[in-house]
Amino acid sequence: LVGEDALRARFHIEHGFIDVEVKRPVVIAVEKTINEPRCPTLWGTIWLRERKIIRWSADDVGADKAKIGLPGSPTQVSDVITIELKRKSEILSGEPSDVARLLVQKLQADSALPKG
């Protein structure tokens, strides 16, 4: 964010990056690779070995226990229903052109294809 009405972003392109600044409101889209796992580098692994993992609890950050976890969730699951899907199946055999014609007729009869 740059001030109240602007945004700065970096776009990855084929051989580098482009930095842009735009005024708000703005729509941002990302590609699927944004969430692909990547293998750590050798230097990244060495750097991490020297670090300690710090765990913070709700008490450490002063969180209101009435607002976290299951009691603090705004969504409560009251019931879970399993729906069984019943599908009609039929194996058609014969000459390909006859089977194709029969399939179209059956799909039209079931309103899965428009007639005509």
PDB file of C-alpha atoms in Angstrom:
ATOM      1  CA  LEU A   1       0.000   0.000   0.000  1.00  0.00           C
ATOM      2  CA  VAL A   2       1.230   3.465  -0.843  1.00  0.00           C
ATOM      3  CA  GLY A   3      -0.735   6.041   1.090  1.00  0.00           C
ATOM      4  CA  GLU A   4      -4.527   5.849   1.214  1.00  0.00           C
ATOM      5  CA  ASP A   5      -5.313   5.655  -2.488  1.00  0.00           C
ATOM      6  CA  ALA A   6      -2.470   3.802  -4.220  1.00  0.00           C
ATOM      7  CA  LEU A   7      -0.945   0.354  -4.391  1.00  0.00           C
ATOM      8  CA  ARG A   8       2.523  -0.756  -5.446  1.00  0.00           C
ATOM      9  CA  ALA A   9       3.068  -4.238  -6.876  1.00  0.00           C
ATOM     10  CA  ARG A  10       5.809  -6.278  -8.526  1.00  0.00           C
ATOM     11  CA  PHE A  11       4.926  -8.432 -11.518  1.00  0.00           C
ATOM     12  CA  HIS A  12       7.024 -11.388 -12.597  1.00  0.00           C
ATOM     13  CA  ILE A  13       7.729 -11.422 -16.322  1.00  0.00           C
ATOM     14  CA  GLU A  14       9.769 -13.796 -18.484  1.00  0.00           C
ATOM     15  CA  HIS A  15      13.188 -12.282 -17.750  1.00  0.00           C
ATOM     16  CA  GLY A  16      12.654 -10.303 -14.590  1.00  0.00           C
ATOM     17  CA  PHE A  17      10.147  -8.074 -12.830  1.00  0.00           C
ATOM     18  CA  ILE A  18       8.108  -4.934 -13.463  1.00  0.00           C
ATOM     19  CA  ASP A  19       7.256  -2.635 -10.565  1.00  0.00           C
ATOM     20  CA  VAL A  20       4.009  -0.691 -10.953  1.00  0.00           C
ATOM     21  CA  GLU A  21       2.046   1.774  -8.874  1.00  0.00           C
ATOM     22  CA  VAL A  22      -1.713   2.134  -9.411  1.00  0.00           C
ATOM     23  CA  LYS A  23      -4.510   4.162  -7.878  1.00  0.00           C
ATOM     24  CA  ARG A  24      -7.238   2.357  -5.946  1.00  0.00           C
ATOM     25  CA  PRO A  25      -9.695   0.753  -6.550  1.00  0.00           C
ATOM     26  CA  VAL A  26      -7.869  -1.940  -8.512  1.00  0.00           C
ATOM     27  CA  VAL A  27      -8.416  -5.594  -9.393  1.00  0.00           C
ATOM     28  CA  ILE A  28      -5.480  -7.947  -8.815  1.00  0.00           C
ATOM     29  CA  ALA A  29      -5.231 -11.425 -10.319  1.00  0.00           C
ATOM     30  CA  VAL A  30      -2.570 -14.050  -9.680  1.00  0.00           C
ATOM     31  CA  GLU A  31      -1.582 -17.174 -11.551  1.00  0.00           C
ATOM     32  CA  LYS A  32      -1.732 -20.664 -10.101  1.00  0.00           C
ATOM     33  CA  THR A  33       2.050 -20.826  -9.546  1.00  0.00           C
ATOM     34  CA  ILE A  34       1.722 -18.393  -6.642  1.00  0.00           C
ATOM     35  CA  ASN A  35       0.881 -21.322  -4.379  1.00  0.00           C
ATOM     36  CA  GLU A  36       3.117 -24.057  -5.814  1.00  0.00           C
ATOM     37  CA  PRO A  37       5.543 -25.551  -3.294  1.00  0.00           C
ATOM     38  CA  ARG A  38       9.192 -24.896  -4.070  1.00  0.00           C
ATOM     39  CA  CYS A  39      12.268 -26.820  -2.950  1.00  0.00           C
ATOM     40  CA  PRO A  40      14.404 -24.908  -0.474  1.00  0.00           C
ATOM     41  CA  THR A  41      17.794 -23.686  -1.626  1.00  0.00           C
ATOM     42  CA  LEU A  42      21.012 -24.815   0.040  1.00  0.00           C
ATOM     43  CA  TRP A  43      21.540 -21.359   1.558  1.00  0.00           C
ATOM     44  CA  GLY A  44      17.934 -21.225   2.712  1.00  0.00           C
ATOM     45  CA  THR A  45      18.353 -24.575   4.473  1.00  0.00           C
ATOM     46  CA  ILE A  46      21.584 -23.462   6.161  1.00  0.00           C
ATOM     47  CA  TRP A  47      19.953 -20.184   7.233  1.00  0.00           C
ATOM     48  CA  LEU A  48      16.965 -22.027   8.715  1.00  0.00           C
ATOM     49  CA  ARG A  49      19.138 -24.456  10.698  1.00  0.00           C
ATOM     50  CA  GLU A  50      20.524 -21.515  12.623  1.00  0.00           C
ATOM     51  CA  ARG A  51      17.057 -20.200  13.495  1.00  0.00           C
ATOM     52  CA  LYS A  52      14.783 -21.113  16.366  1.00  0.00           C
ATOM     53  CA  ILE A  53      11.057 -21.644  15.827  1.00  0.00           C
ATOM     54  CA  ILE A  54       9.099 -19.333  18.096  1.00  0.00           C
ATOM     55  CA  ARG A  55       5.603 -20.455  19.120  1.00  0.00           C
ATOM     56  CA  TRP A  56       3.115 -17.919  20.341  1.00  0.00           C
ATOM     57  CA  SER A  57       0.054 -18.932  22.304  1.00  0.00           C
ATOM     58  CA  ALA A  58      -3.198 -17.056  22.755  1.00  0.00           C
ATOM     59  CA  ASP A  59      -1.890 -15.909  26.143  1.00  0.00           C
ATOM     60  CA  ASP A  60       1.369 -14.659  24.594  1.00  0.00           C
ATOM     61  CA  VAL A  61      -0.490 -12.337  22.223  1.00  0.00           C
ATOM     62  CA  GLY A  62      -3.238 -11.405  24.681  1.00  0.00           C
ATOM     63  CA  ALA A  63      -6.048 -12.897  22.585  1.00  0.00           C
ATOM     64  CA  ASP A  64      -9.570 -12.886  23.987  1.00  0.00           C
ATOM     65  CA  LYS A  65     -10.338 -16.590  24.490  1.00  0.00           C
ATOM     66  CA  ALA A  66     -14.029 -15.950  23.817  1.00  0.00           C
ATOM     67  CA  LYS A  67     -13.090 -14.890  20.270  1.00  0.00           C
ATOM     68  CA  ILE A  68     -10.769 -17.745  19.257  1.00  0.00           C
ATOM     69  CA  GLY A  69     -11.130 -21.455  18.625  1.00  0.00           C
ATOM     70  CA  LEU A  70     -14.476 -23.220  18.410  1.00  0.00           C
ATOM     71  CA  PRO A  71     -16.241 -21.044  21.021  1.00  0.00           C
ATOM     72  CA  GLY A  72     -15.178 -17.870  19.204  1.00  0.00           C
ATOM     73  CA  SER A  73     -15.984 -19.044  15.701  1.00  0.00           C
ATOM     74  CA  PRO A  74     -18.807 -17.154  13.978  1.00  0.00           C
ATOM     75  CA  THR A  75     -19.656 -20.365  12.115  1.00  0.00           C
ATOM     76  CA  GLN A  76     -21.057 -23.347  13.964  1.00  0.00           C
ATOM     77  CA  VAL A  77     -21.807 -26.623  12.188  1.00  0.00           C
ATOM     78  CA  SER A  78     -25.193 -27.841  13.362  1.00  0.00           C
ATOM     79  CA  ASP A  79     -25.537 -30.916  11.166  1.00  0.00           C
ATOM     80  CA  VAL A  80     -23.730 -32.777   8.405  1.00  0.00           C
ATOM     81  CA  ILE A  81     -25.816 -34.594   5.822  1.00  0.00           C
ATOM     82  CA  THR A  82     -24.420 -37.123   3.363  1.00  0.00           C
ATOM     83  CA  ILE A  83     -26.250 -37.034   0.062  1.00  0.00           C
ATOM     84  CA  GLU A  84     -26.177 -40.134  -2.074  1.00  0.00           C
ATOM     85  CA  LEU A  85     -26.157 -39.465  -5.773  1.00  0.00           C
ATOM     86  CA  LYS A  86     -28.076 -42.043  -7.724  1.00  0.00           C
ATOM     87  CA  ARG A  87     -27.020 -42.180 -11.332  1.00  0.00           C
ATOM     88  CA  LYS A  88     -28.690 -44.055 -14.088  1.00  0.00           C
ATOM     89  CA  SER A  89     -26.258 -45.972 -16.282  1.00  0.00           C
ATOM     90  CA  GLU A  90     -26.676 -48.001 -19.412  1.00  0.00           C
ATOM     91  CA  ILE A  91     -24.142 -49.611 -21.728  1.00  0.00           C
ATOM     92  CA  LEU A  92     -24.881 -49.128 -25.413  1.00  0.00           C
ATOM     93  CA  SER A  93     -23.396 -51.479 -27.968  1.00  0.00           C
ATOM     94  CA  GLY A  94     -23.531 -51.790 -31.717  1.00  0.00           C
ATOM     95  CA  GLU A  95     -22.224 -49.895 -34.704  1.00  0.00           C
ATOM     96  CA  PRO A  96     -20.744 -46.517 -33.713  1.00  0.00           C
ATOM     97  CA  SER A  97     -23.160 -44.530 -35.886  1.00  0.00           C
ATOM     98  CA  ASP A  98     -26.172 -46.437 -34.482  1.00  0.00           C
ATOM     99  CA  VAL A  99     -24.915 -46.053 -30.904  1.00  0.00           C
ATOM    100  CA  ALA A 100     -24.334 -42.310 -31.429  1.00  0.00           C
ATOM    101  CA  ARG A 101     -27.856 -41.857 -32.820  1.00  0.00           C
ATOM    102  CA  LEU A 102     -29.372 -43.853 -29.926  1.00  0.00           C
ATOM    103  CA  LEU A 103     -27.336 -41.881 -27.373  1.00  0.00           C
ATOM    104  CA  VAL A 104     -28.568 -38.560 -28.771  1.00  0.00           C
ATOM    105  CA  GLN A 105     -32.164 -39.827 -28.662  1.00  0.00           C
ATOM    106  CA  LYS A 106     -31.814 -40.948 -25.035  1.00  0.00           C
ATOM    107  CA  LEU A 107     -30.192 -37.671 -23.970  1.00  0.00           C
ATOM    108  CA  GLN A 108     -32.933 -35.684 -25.706  1.00  0.00           C
ATOM    109  CA  ALA A 109     -35.608 -37.834 -24.035  1.00  0.00           C
ATOM    110  CA  ASP A 110     -34.040 -37.021 -20.636  1.00  0.00           C
ATOM    111  CA  SER A 111     -33.829 -33.297 -21.565  1.00  0.00           C
ATOM    112  CA  ALA A 112     -30.031 -33.452 -21.343  1.00  0.00           C
ATOM    113  CA  LEU A 113     -29.786 -32.295 -24.981  1.00  0.00           C
ATOM    114  CA  PRO A 114     -32.087 -29.947 -26.868  1.00  0.00           C
ATOM    115  CA  LYS A 115     -34.273 -31.580 -29.497  1.00  0.00           C
ATOM    116  CA  GLY A 116     -33.830 -30.664 -33.114  1.00  0.00           C
TER     117      GLY A 116
END
